[in-house]
GROMACS .gro file of N, CA, C and O in nm:
model
  480
    1GLN      N    1   0.083  -0.121   0.000
    1GLN     CA    2   0.000   0.000   0.000
    1GLN      C    3   0.086   0.126   0.000
    1GLN      O    4   0.066   0.214  -0.083
    2VAL      N    5   0.179   0.134   0.095
    2VAL     CA    6   0.268   0.249   0.106
    2VAL      C    7   0.404   0.213   0.049
    2VAL      O    8   0.455   0.104   0.072
    3GLN      N    9   0.460   0.306  -0.026
    3GLN     CA   10   0.593   0.288  -0.082
    3GLN      C   11   0.681   0.408  -0.049
    3GLN      O   12   0.634   0.523  -0.048
    4LEU      N   13   0.809   0.382  -0.023
    4LEU     CA   14   0.912   0.485  -0.017
    4LEU      C   15   1.007   0.457  -0.132
    4LEU      O   16   1.061   0.346  -0.143
    5VAL      N   17   1.027   0.554  -0.218
    5VAL     CA   18   1.110   0.537  -0.337
    5VAL      C   19   1.221   0.639  -0.336
    5VAL      O   20   1.196   0.759  -0.343
    6GLU      N   21   1.347   0.590  -0.330
    6GLU     CA   22   1.463   0.677  -0.334
    6GLU      C   23   1.508   0.701  -0.477
    6GLU      O   24   1.488   0.617  -0.565
    7SER      N   25   1.572   0.815  -0.498
    7SER     CA   26   1.630   0.847  -0.627
    7SER      C   27   1.745   0.944  -0.606
    7SER      O   28   1.760   1.001  -0.499
    8GLY      N   29   1.827   0.962  -0.709
    8GLY     CA   30   1.933   1.060  -0.705
    8GLY      C   31   2.072   1.004  -0.685
    8GLY      O   32   2.170   1.080  -0.690
    9GLY      N   33   2.084   0.875  -0.662
    9GLY     CA   34   2.215   0.816  -0.647
    9GLY      C   35   2.290   0.811  -0.778
    9GLY      O   36   2.234   0.835  -0.885
   10GLY      N   37   2.418   0.780  -0.770
   10GLY     CA   38   2.500   0.772  -0.889
   10GLY      C   39   2.646   0.768  -0.857
   10GLY      O   40   2.686   0.746  -0.742
   11LEU      N   41   2.727   0.789  -0.960
   11LEU     CA   42   2.872   0.788  -0.948
   11LEU      C   43   2.923   0.931  -0.950
   11LEU      O   44   2.888   1.009  -1.038
   12VAL      N   45   3.006   0.965  -0.852
   12VAL     CA   46   3.061   1.099  -0.842
   12VAL      C   47   3.205   1.091  -0.793
   12VAL      O   48   3.242   0.998  -0.721
   13GLN      N   49   3.287   1.186  -0.834
   13GLN     CA   50   3.426   1.190  -0.788
   13GLN      C   51   3.434   1.250  -0.649
   13GLN      O   52   3.347   1.326  -0.606
   14ALA      N   53   3.539   1.215  -0.577
   14ALA     CA   54   3.561   1.271  -0.444
   14ALA      C   55   3.558   1.423  -0.449
   14ALA      O   56   3.616   1.485  -0.538
   15GLY      N   57   3.490   1.482  -0.351
   15GLY     CA   58   3.473   1.626  -0.347
   15GLY      C   59   3.347   1.675  -0.414
   15GLY      O   60   3.311   1.793  -0.398
   16GLY      N   61   3.279   1.589  -0.486
   16GLY     CA   62   3.158   1.626  -0.556
   16GLY      C   63   3.036   1.620  -0.467
   16GLY      O   64   3.044   1.595  -0.347
   17SER      N   65   2.919   1.642  -0.530
   17SER     CA   66   2.793   1.650  -0.457
   17SER      C   67   2.685   1.567  -0.525
   17SER      O   68   2.686   1.548  -0.646
   18LEU      N   69   2.591   1.520  -0.446
   18LEU     CA   70   2.471   1.454  -0.493
   18LEU      C   71   2.355   1.494  -0.402
   18LEU      O   72   2.376   1.524  -0.285
   19ARG      N   73   2.234   1.492  -0.455
   19ARG     CA   74   2.116   1.511  -0.374
   19ARG      C   75   2.024   1.391  -0.390
   19ARG      O   76   1.978   1.361  -0.501
   20LEU      N   77   1.997   1.324  -0.280
   20LEU     CA   78   1.906   1.211  -0.279
   20LEU      C   79   1.765   1.256  -0.243
   20LEU      O   80   1.748   1.348  -0.163
   21SER      N   81   1.667   1.189  -0.300
   21SER     CA   82   1.527   1.216  -0.269
   21SER      C   83   1.458   1.086  -0.232
   21SER      O   84   1.494   0.979  -0.281
   22CYS      N   85   1.360   1.095  -0.145
   22CYS     CA   86   1.278   0.980  -0.108
   22CYS      C   87   1.135   1.027  -0.095
   22CYS      O   88   1.103   1.109  -0.007
   23ALA      N   89   1.047   0.976  -0.180
   23ALA     CA   90   0.907   1.015  -0.181
   23ALA      C   91   0.820   0.901  -0.131
   23ALA      O   92   0.833   0.787  -0.177
   24ALA      N   93   0.731   0.932  -0.039
   24ALA     CA   94   0.635   0.836   0.013
   24ALA      C   95   0.502   0.852  -0.060
   24ALA      O   96   0.457   0.964  -0.086
   25SER      N   97   0.439   0.739  -0.092
   25SER     CA   98   0.310   0.743  -0.159
   25SER      C   99   0.220   0.633  -0.103
   25SER      O  100   0.269   0.534  -0.049
   26GLY      N  101   0.090   0.651  -0.119
   26GLY     CA  102  -0.006   0.554  -0.071
   26GLY      C  103  -0.112   0.619   0.017
   26GLY      O  104  -0.129   0.741   0.017
   27SER      N  105  -0.184   0.536   0.091
   27SER     CA  106  -0.291   0.584   0.178
   27SER      C  107  -0.232   0.631   0.310
   27SER      O  108  -0.243   0.565   0.413
   28ILE      N  109  -0.171   0.749   0.307
   28ILE     CA  110  -0.095   0.802   0.420
   28ILE      C  111  -0.178   0.901   0.499
   28ILE      O  112  -0.232   0.997   0.444
   29PHE      N  113  -0.186   0.878   0.630
   29PHE     CA  114  -0.247   0.973   0.721
   29PHE      C  115  -0.145   1.066   0.782
   29PHE      O  116  -0.170   1.185   0.799
   30SER      N  117  -0.029   1.011   0.819
   30SER     CA  118   0.071   1.090   0.888
   30SER      C  119   0.208   1.023   0.875
   30SER      O  120   0.217   0.902   0.864
   31ILE      N  121   0.313   1.105   0.878
   31ILE     CA  122   0.451   1.057   0.877
   31ILE      C  123   0.527   1.124   0.990
   31ILE      O  124   0.523   1.246   1.003
   32ASN      N  125   0.592   1.045   1.073
   32ASN     CA  126   0.676   1.099   1.179
   32ASN      C  127   0.814   1.133   1.124
   32ASN      O  128   0.826   1.178   1.010
   33ALA      N  129   0.917   1.114   1.204
   33ALA     CA  130   1.051   1.146   1.159
   33ALA      C  131   1.091   1.062   1.039
   33ALA      O  132   1.057   0.944   1.029
   34MET      N  133   1.164   1.123   0.946
   34MET     CA  134   1.217   1.054   0.830
   34MET      C  135   1.369   1.054   0.840
   34MET      O  136   1.428   1.153   0.882
   35GLY      N  137   1.430   0.942   0.802
   35GLY     CA  138   1.573   0.930   0.816
   35GLY      C  139   1.639   0.865   0.697
   35GLY      O  140   1.574   0.802   0.614
   36TRP      N  141   1.770   0.883   0.691
   36TRP     CA  142   1.854   0.819   0.591
   36TRP      C  143   1.954   0.728   0.660
   36TRP      O  144   2.014   0.765   0.762
   37TYR      N  145   1.970   0.609   0.605
   37TYR     CA  146   2.067   0.511   0.651
   37TYR      C  147   2.148   0.466   0.531
   37TYR      O  148   2.106   0.483   0.416
   38ARG      N  149   2.265   0.407   0.556
   38ARG     CA  150   2.345   0.357   0.446
   38ARG      C  151   2.412   0.227   0.486
   38ARG      O  152   2.436   0.200   0.604
   39GLN      N  153   2.443   0.147   0.385
   39GLN     CA  154   2.508   0.020   0.407
   39GLN      C  155   2.614  -0.001   0.298
   39GLN      O  156   2.581  -0.009   0.180
   40ALA      N  157   2.738  -0.007   0.341
   40ALA     CA  158   2.850  -0.033   0.251
   40ALA      C  159   2.870  -0.183   0.237
   40ALA      O  160   2.829  -0.261   0.325
   41PRO      N  161   2.934  -0.228   0.129
   41PRO     CA  162   2.959  -0.371   0.111
   41PRO      C  163   3.031  -0.432   0.230
   41PRO      O  164   3.132  -0.379   0.276
   42GLY      N  165   2.978  -0.543   0.281
   42GLY     CA  166   3.040  -0.613   0.392
   42GLY      C  167   3.020  -0.550   0.527
   42GLY      O  168   3.078  -0.598   0.625
   43LYS      N  169   2.941  -0.443   0.536
   43LYS     CA  170   2.919  -0.375   0.662
   43LYS      C  171   2.771  -0.371   0.697
   43LYS      O  172   2.685  -0.397   0.614
   44THR      N  173   2.743  -0.341   0.824
   44THR     CA  174   2.605  -0.329   0.869
   44THR      C  175   2.547  -0.193   0.831
   44THR      O  176   2.621  -0.098   0.803
   45ARG      N  177   2.416  -0.186   0.831
   45ARG     CA  178   2.349  -0.060   0.801
   45ARG      C  179   2.371   0.039   0.915
   45ARG      O  180   2.359   0.003   1.032
   46GLU      N  181   2.403   0.164   0.880
   46GLU     CA  182   2.430   0.265   0.979
   46GLU      C  183   2.345   0.390   0.958
   46GLU      O  184   2.306   0.423   0.846
   47PHE      N  185   2.321   0.459   1.067
   47PHE     CA  186   2.245   0.583   1.065
   47PHE      C  187   2.325   0.694   0.999
   47PHE      O  188   2.446   0.706   1.020
   48VAL      N  189   2.257   0.777   0.919
   48VAL     CA  190   2.320   0.891   0.854
   48VAL      C  191   2.260   1.022   0.902
   48VAL      O  192   2.332   1.110   0.949
   49ALA      N  193   2.128   1.037   0.890
   49ALA     CA  194   2.064   1.163   0.926
   49ALA      C  195   1.916   1.139   0.953
   49ALA      O  196   1.857   1.044   0.903
   50ARG      N  197   1.857   1.229   1.030
   50ARG     CA  198   1.717   1.218   1.066
   50ARG      C  199   1.656   1.356   1.076
   50ARG      O  200   1.723   1.451   1.118
   51ILE      N  201   1.528   1.369   1.039
   51ILE     CA  202   1.456   1.494   1.052
   51ILE      C  203   1.315   1.465   1.103
   51ILE      O  204   1.246   1.378   1.052
   52THR      N  205   1.272   1.538   1.205
   52THR     CA  206   1.140   1.519   1.262
   52THR      C  207   1.035   1.589   1.177
   52THR      O  208   1.066   1.666   1.086
   53SER      N  209   0.909   1.563   1.209
   53SER     CA  210   0.801   1.629   1.137
   53SER      C  211   0.804   1.779   1.157
   53SER      O  212   0.754   1.853   1.071
   54GLY      N  213   0.862   1.825   1.267
   54GLY     CA  214   0.875   1.967   1.295
   54GLY      C  215   1.000   2.031   1.241
   54GLY      O  216   1.018   2.152   1.256
   55GLY      N  217   1.089   1.952   1.181
   55GLY     CA  218   1.208   2.007   1.118
   55GLY      C  219   1.336   1.998   1.198
   55GLY      O  220   1.441   2.045   1.151
   56SER      N  221   1.334   1.938   1.317
   56SER     CA  222   1.457   1.919   1.393
   56SER      C  223   1.541   1.810   1.329
   56SER      O  224   1.488   1.709   1.283
   57THR      N  225   1.672   1.828   1.327
   57THR     CA  226   1.761   1.735   1.259
   57THR      C  227   1.870   1.683   1.350
   57THR      O  228   1.906   1.745   1.450
   58ASN      N  229   1.923   1.567   1.315
   58ASN     CA  230   2.047   1.519   1.374
   58ASN      C  231   2.121   1.436   1.270
   58ASN      O  232   2.063   1.384   1.175
   59TYR      N  233   2.254   1.425   1.290
   59TYR     CA  234   2.342   1.363   1.192
   59TYR      C  235   2.443   1.273   1.259
   59TYR      O  236   2.482   1.296   1.375
   60ALA      N  237   2.487   1.174   1.185
   60ALA     CA  238   2.602   1.098   1.228
   60ALA      C  239   2.725   1.188   1.227
   60ALA      O  240   2.737   1.277   1.143
   61ASP      N  241   2.817   1.165   1.320
   61ASP     CA  242   2.936   1.248   1.328
   61ASP      C  243   3.015   1.248   1.197
   61ASP      O  244   3.076   1.349   1.160
   62SER      N  245   3.013   1.138   1.126
   62SER     CA  246   3.093   1.125   1.005
   62SER      C  247   3.045   1.214   0.890
   62SER      O  248   3.120   1.237   0.795
   63VAL      N  249   2.921   1.263   0.898
   63VAL     CA  250   2.867   1.344   0.789
   63VAL      C  251   2.834   1.487   0.830
   63VAL      O  252   2.795   1.567   0.745
   64LYS      N  253   2.850   1.520   0.957
   64LYS     CA  254   2.821   1.656   1.003
   64LYS      C  255   2.905   1.758   0.928
   64LYS      O  256   3.025   1.740   0.908
   65GLY      N  257   2.840   1.865   0.885
   65GLY     CA  258   2.908   1.969   0.810
   65GLY      C  259   2.915   1.943   0.662
   65GLY      O  260   2.951   2.034   0.585
   66ARG      N  261   2.883   1.822   0.619
   66ARG     CA  262   2.888   1.788   0.477
   66ARG      C  263   2.749   1.754   0.420
   66ARG      O  264   2.722   1.787   0.304
   67PHE      N  265   2.665   1.689   0.499
   67PHE     CA  266   2.533   1.648   0.454
   67PHE      C  267   2.426   1.735   0.519
   67PHE      O  268   2.440   1.777   0.635
   68THR      N  269   2.316   1.757   0.447
   68THR     CA  270   2.203   1.831   0.499
   68THR      C  271   2.074   1.756   0.466
   68THR      O  272   2.048   1.725   0.349
   69ILE      N  273   1.995   1.727   0.568
   69ILE     CA  274   1.866   1.662   0.547
   69ILE      C  275   1.755   1.766   0.552
   69ILE      O  276   1.761   1.861   0.630
   70SER      N  277   1.655   1.750   0.468
   70SER     CA  278   1.541   1.839   0.465
   70SER      C  279   1.418   1.761   0.422
   70SER      O  280   1.428   1.646   0.378
   71ARG      N  281   1.301   1.822   0.435
   71ARG     CA  282   1.179   1.753   0.394
   71ARG      C  283   1.075   1.852   0.343
   71ARG      O  284   1.075   1.970   0.380
   72ASP      N  285   0.988   1.803   0.258
   72ASP     CA  286   0.875   1.878   0.207
   72ASP      C  287   0.751   1.799   0.246
   72ASP      O  288   0.718   1.699   0.183
   73ASN      N  289   0.684   1.843   0.351
   73ASN     CA  290   0.570   1.768   0.403
   73ASN      C  291   0.454   1.762   0.304
   73ASN      O  292   0.381   1.663   0.299
   74ALA      N  293   0.437   1.866   0.224
   74ALA     CA  294   0.330   1.867   0.126
   74ALA      C  295   0.349   1.760   0.020
   74ALA      O  296   0.252   1.711  -0.038
   75LYS      N  297   0.475   1.724  -0.007
   75LYS     CA  298   0.507   1.623  -0.106
   75LYS      C  299   0.544   1.488  -0.045
   75LYS      O  300   0.577   1.395  -0.118
   76ASN      N  301   0.539   1.478   0.088
   76ASN     CA  302   0.580   1.356   0.158
   76ASN      C  303   0.717   1.309   0.112
   76ASN      O  304   0.739   1.190   0.085
   77THR      N  305   0.809   1.402   0.103
   77THR     CA  306   0.941   1.375   0.048
   77THR      C  307   1.050   1.424   0.143
   77THR      O  308   1.039   1.532   0.201
   78VAL      N  309   1.155   1.344   0.156
   78VAL     CA  310   1.273   1.381   0.233
   78VAL      C  311   1.392   1.383   0.138
   78VAL      O  312   1.400   1.304   0.044
   79TYR      N  313   1.486   1.476   0.164
   79TYR     CA  314   1.603   1.493   0.080
   79TYR      C  315   1.729   1.480   0.162
   79TYR      O  316   1.730   1.503   0.283
   80LEU      N  317   1.836   1.443   0.095
   80LEU     CA  318   1.968   1.442   0.158
   80LEU      C  319   2.065   1.506   0.060
   80LEU      O  320   2.099   1.446  -0.042
   81GLN      N  321   2.108   1.628   0.092
   81GLN     CA  322   2.209   1.696   0.013
   81GLN      C  323   2.346   1.654   0.064
   81GLN      O  324   2.377   1.675   0.182
   82MET      N  325   2.427   1.597  -0.022
   82MET     CA  326   2.557   1.544   0.016
   82MET      C  327   2.665   1.622  -0.057
   82MET      O  328   2.673   1.617  -0.180
   83ASN      N  329   2.747   1.694   0.018
   83ASN     CA  330   2.856   1.771  -0.037
   83ASN      C  331   2.990   1.716   0.012
   83ASN      O  332   2.995   1.641   0.109
   84SER      N  333   3.096   1.755  -0.055
   84SER     CA  334   3.231   1.712  -0.018
   84SER      C  335   3.239   1.562   0.002
   84SER      O  336   3.292   1.512   0.101
   85LEU      N  337   3.186   1.489  -0.093
   85LEU     CA  338   3.177   1.344  -0.081
   85LEU      C  339   3.315   1.280  -0.078
   85LEU      O  340   3.408   1.325  -0.145
   86LYS      N  341   3.325   1.174   0.000
   86LYS     CA  342   3.447   1.098   0.017
   86LYS      C  343   3.425   0.954  -0.028
   86LYS      O  344   3.312   0.905  -0.026
   87PRO      N  345   3.531   0.884  -0.067
   87PRO     CA  346   3.514   0.742  -0.101
   87PRO      C  347   3.448   0.661   0.010
   87PRO      O  348   3.376   0.565  -0.019
   88GLU      N  349   3.469   0.700   0.136
   88GLU     CA  350   3.409   0.630   0.248
   88GLU      C  351   3.257   0.644   0.252
   88GLU      O  352   3.190   0.570   0.325
   89ASP      N  353   3.201   0.738   0.175
   89ASP     CA  354   3.056   0.755   0.168
   89ASP      C  355   2.991   0.656   0.073
   89ASP      O  356   2.868   0.651   0.065
   90THR      N  357   3.069   0.580   0.000
   90THR     CA  358   3.015   0.482  -0.094
   90THR      C  359   2.931   0.379  -0.020
   90THR      O  360   2.979   0.314   0.072
   91ALA      N  361   2.805   0.365  -0.061
   91ALA     CA  362   2.712   0.274   0.005
   91ALA      C  363   2.579   0.277  -0.068
   91ALA      O  364   2.556   0.361  -0.155
   92VAL      N  365   2.492   0.185  -0.031
   92VAL     CA  366   2.352   0.194  -0.070
   92VAL      C  367   2.281   0.276   0.037
   92VAL      O  368   2.292   0.246   0.157
   93TYR      N  369   2.211   0.379  -0.003
   93TYR     CA  370   2.142   0.469   0.089
   93TYR      C  371   1.994   0.437   0.090
   93TYR      O  372   1.930   0.426  -0.015
   94TYR      N  373   1.938   0.423   0.210
   94TYR     CA  374   1.798   0.388   0.230
   94TYR      C  375   1.727   0.497   0.310
   94TYR      O  376   1.783   0.550   0.405
   95CYS      N  377   1.603   0.526   0.274
   95CYS     CA  378   1.523   0.613   0.359
   95CYS      C  379   1.428   0.529   0.443
   95CYS      O  380   1.392   0.416   0.408
   96ASN      N  381   1.389   0.586   0.556
   96ASN     CA  382   1.307   0.515   0.654
   96ASN      C  383   1.210   0.613   0.718
   96ASN      O  384   1.244   0.728   0.744
   97ALA      N  385   1.087   0.565   0.745
   97ALA     CA  386   0.989   0.650   0.812
   97ALA      C  387   0.879   0.567   0.876
   97ALA      O  388   0.831   0.470   0.815
   98PRO      N  389   0.836   0.604   0.998
   98PRO     CA  390   0.712   0.551   1.053
   98PRO      C  391   0.595   0.623   0.988
   98PRO      O  392   0.593   0.746   0.985
   99ILE      N  393   0.499   0.547   0.936
   99ILE     CA  394   0.388   0.605   0.861
   99ILE      C  395   0.256   0.549   0.911
   99ILE      O  396   0.243   0.427   0.929
  100LEU      N  397   0.159   0.636   0.933
  100LEU     CA  398   0.024   0.596   0.969
  100LEU      C  399  -0.056   0.582   0.841
  100LEU      O  400  -0.072   0.678   0.765
  101THR      N  401  -0.107   0.461   0.816
  101THR     CA  402  -0.181   0.432   0.693
  101THR      C  403  -0.328   0.408   0.722
  101THR      O  404  -0.370   0.393   0.837
  102ALA      N  405  -0.406   0.401   0.615
  102ALA     CA  406  -0.551   0.393   0.627
  102ALA      C  407  -0.598   0.263   0.692
  102ALA      O  408  -0.693   0.264   0.771
  103PHE      N  409  -0.533   0.151   0.661
  103PHE     CA  410  -0.584   0.020   0.704
  103PHE      C  411  -0.497  -0.050   0.807
  103PHE      O  412  -0.548  -0.131   0.886
  104LEU      N  413  -0.368  -0.025   0.809
  104LEU     CA  414  -0.276  -0.100   0.893
  104LEU      C  415  -0.228  -0.025   1.016
  104LEU      O  416  -0.156  -0.082   1.097
  105GLY      N  417  -0.265   0.099   1.031
  105GLY     CA  418  -0.215   0.178   1.142
  105GLY      C  419  -0.070   0.217   1.121
  105GLY      O  420  -0.025   0.233   1.008
  106TRP      N  421   0.004   0.231   1.232
  106TRP     CA  422   0.144   0.269   1.222
  106TRP      C  423   0.231   0.152   1.178
  106TRP      O  424   0.218   0.041   1.227
  107GLY      N  425   0.322   0.182   1.088
  107GLY     CA  426   0.418   0.084   1.042
  107GLY      C  427   0.552   0.150   1.013
  107GLY      O  428   0.558   0.271   0.991
  108ASP      N  429   0.658   0.072   1.015
  108ASP     CA  430   0.792   0.121   0.985
  108ASP      C  431   0.827   0.081   0.843
  108ASP      O  432   0.828  -0.037   0.810
  109TYR      N  433   0.857   0.180   0.759
  109TYR     CA  434   0.876   0.155   0.616
  109TYR      C  435   1.016   0.192   0.572
  109TYR      O  436   1.076   0.287   0.623
  110TRP      N  437   1.067   0.117   0.476
  110TRP     CA  438   1.198   0.138   0.417
  110TRP      C  439   1.186   0.145   0.265
  110TRP      O  440   1.105   0.076   0.204
  111GLY      N  441   1.269   0.228   0.206
  111GLY     CA  442   1.279   0.233   0.061
  111GLY      C  443   1.365   0.120   0.008
  111GLY      O  444   1.422   0.041   0.084
  112GLN      N  445   1.374   0.112  -0.124
  112GLN     CA  446   1.449   0.003  -0.188
  112GLN      C  447   1.599   0.029  -0.192
  112GLN      O  448   1.676  -0.063  -0.219
  113GLY      N  449   1.639   0.152  -0.167
  113GLY     CA  450   1.780   0.188  -0.167
  113GLY      C  451   1.825   0.248  -0.299
  113GLY      O  452   1.773   0.214  -0.405
  114THR      N  453   1.922   0.337  -0.291
  114THR     CA  454   1.984   0.395  -0.409
  114THR      C  455   2.135   0.395  -0.390
  114THR      O  456   2.185   0.428  -0.284
  115GLN      N  457   2.207   0.354  -0.494
  115GLN     CA  458   2.352   0.337  -0.485
  115GLN      C  459   2.423   0.471  -0.500
  115GLN      O  460   2.397   0.546  -0.595
  116VAL      N  461   2.514   0.498  -0.409
  116VAL     CA  462   2.604   0.613  -0.419
  116VAL      C  463   2.746   0.560  -0.423
  116VAL      O  464   2.789   0.488  -0.333
  117THR      N  465   2.818   0.594  -0.528
  117THR     CA  466   2.957   0.551  -0.544
  117THR      C  467   3.045   0.674  -0.561
  117THR      O  468   3.023   0.754  -0.652
  118VAL      N  469   3.144   0.687  -0.475
  118VAL     CA  470   3.237   0.800  -0.478
  118VAL      C  471   3.374   0.748  -0.517
  118VAL      O  472   3.432   0.667  -0.444
  119SER      N  473   3.425   0.793  -0.628
  119SER     CA  474   3.554   0.748  -0.677
  119SER      C  475   3.664   0.844  -0.635
  119SER      O  476   3.641   0.962  -0.610
  120SER      N  477   3.786   0.791  -0.627
  120SER     CA  478   3.901   0.872  -0.590
  120SER      C  479   3.996   0.890  -0.707
  120SER      O  480   4.085   0.973  -0.703
   0.00000   0.00000   0.00000
């Protein structure tokens, strides 16, 4: 019923920038905090950034000062602006959100992921 779809990933050289988007669709009543996570090959999924419905943000120490999370509530979309990218940022990036839906109540939803590759 509800989908989170990420886009904007790709290949970029070190020092470059990308902007990721994640749009939620379906029978949505409400969305709480939206976040970005990433998983590099052979590693566990880790927290990147989070933004509440009111606009408060927090970031992993590794991306502070380089990444900016934002959201457009009217579009049910969250963004991640990534600047000064490093090879260590290479990973599949996933968005996540608790969503209140018409039939199932509250649920925790994940997108399919988008690949970000930073070359040196």
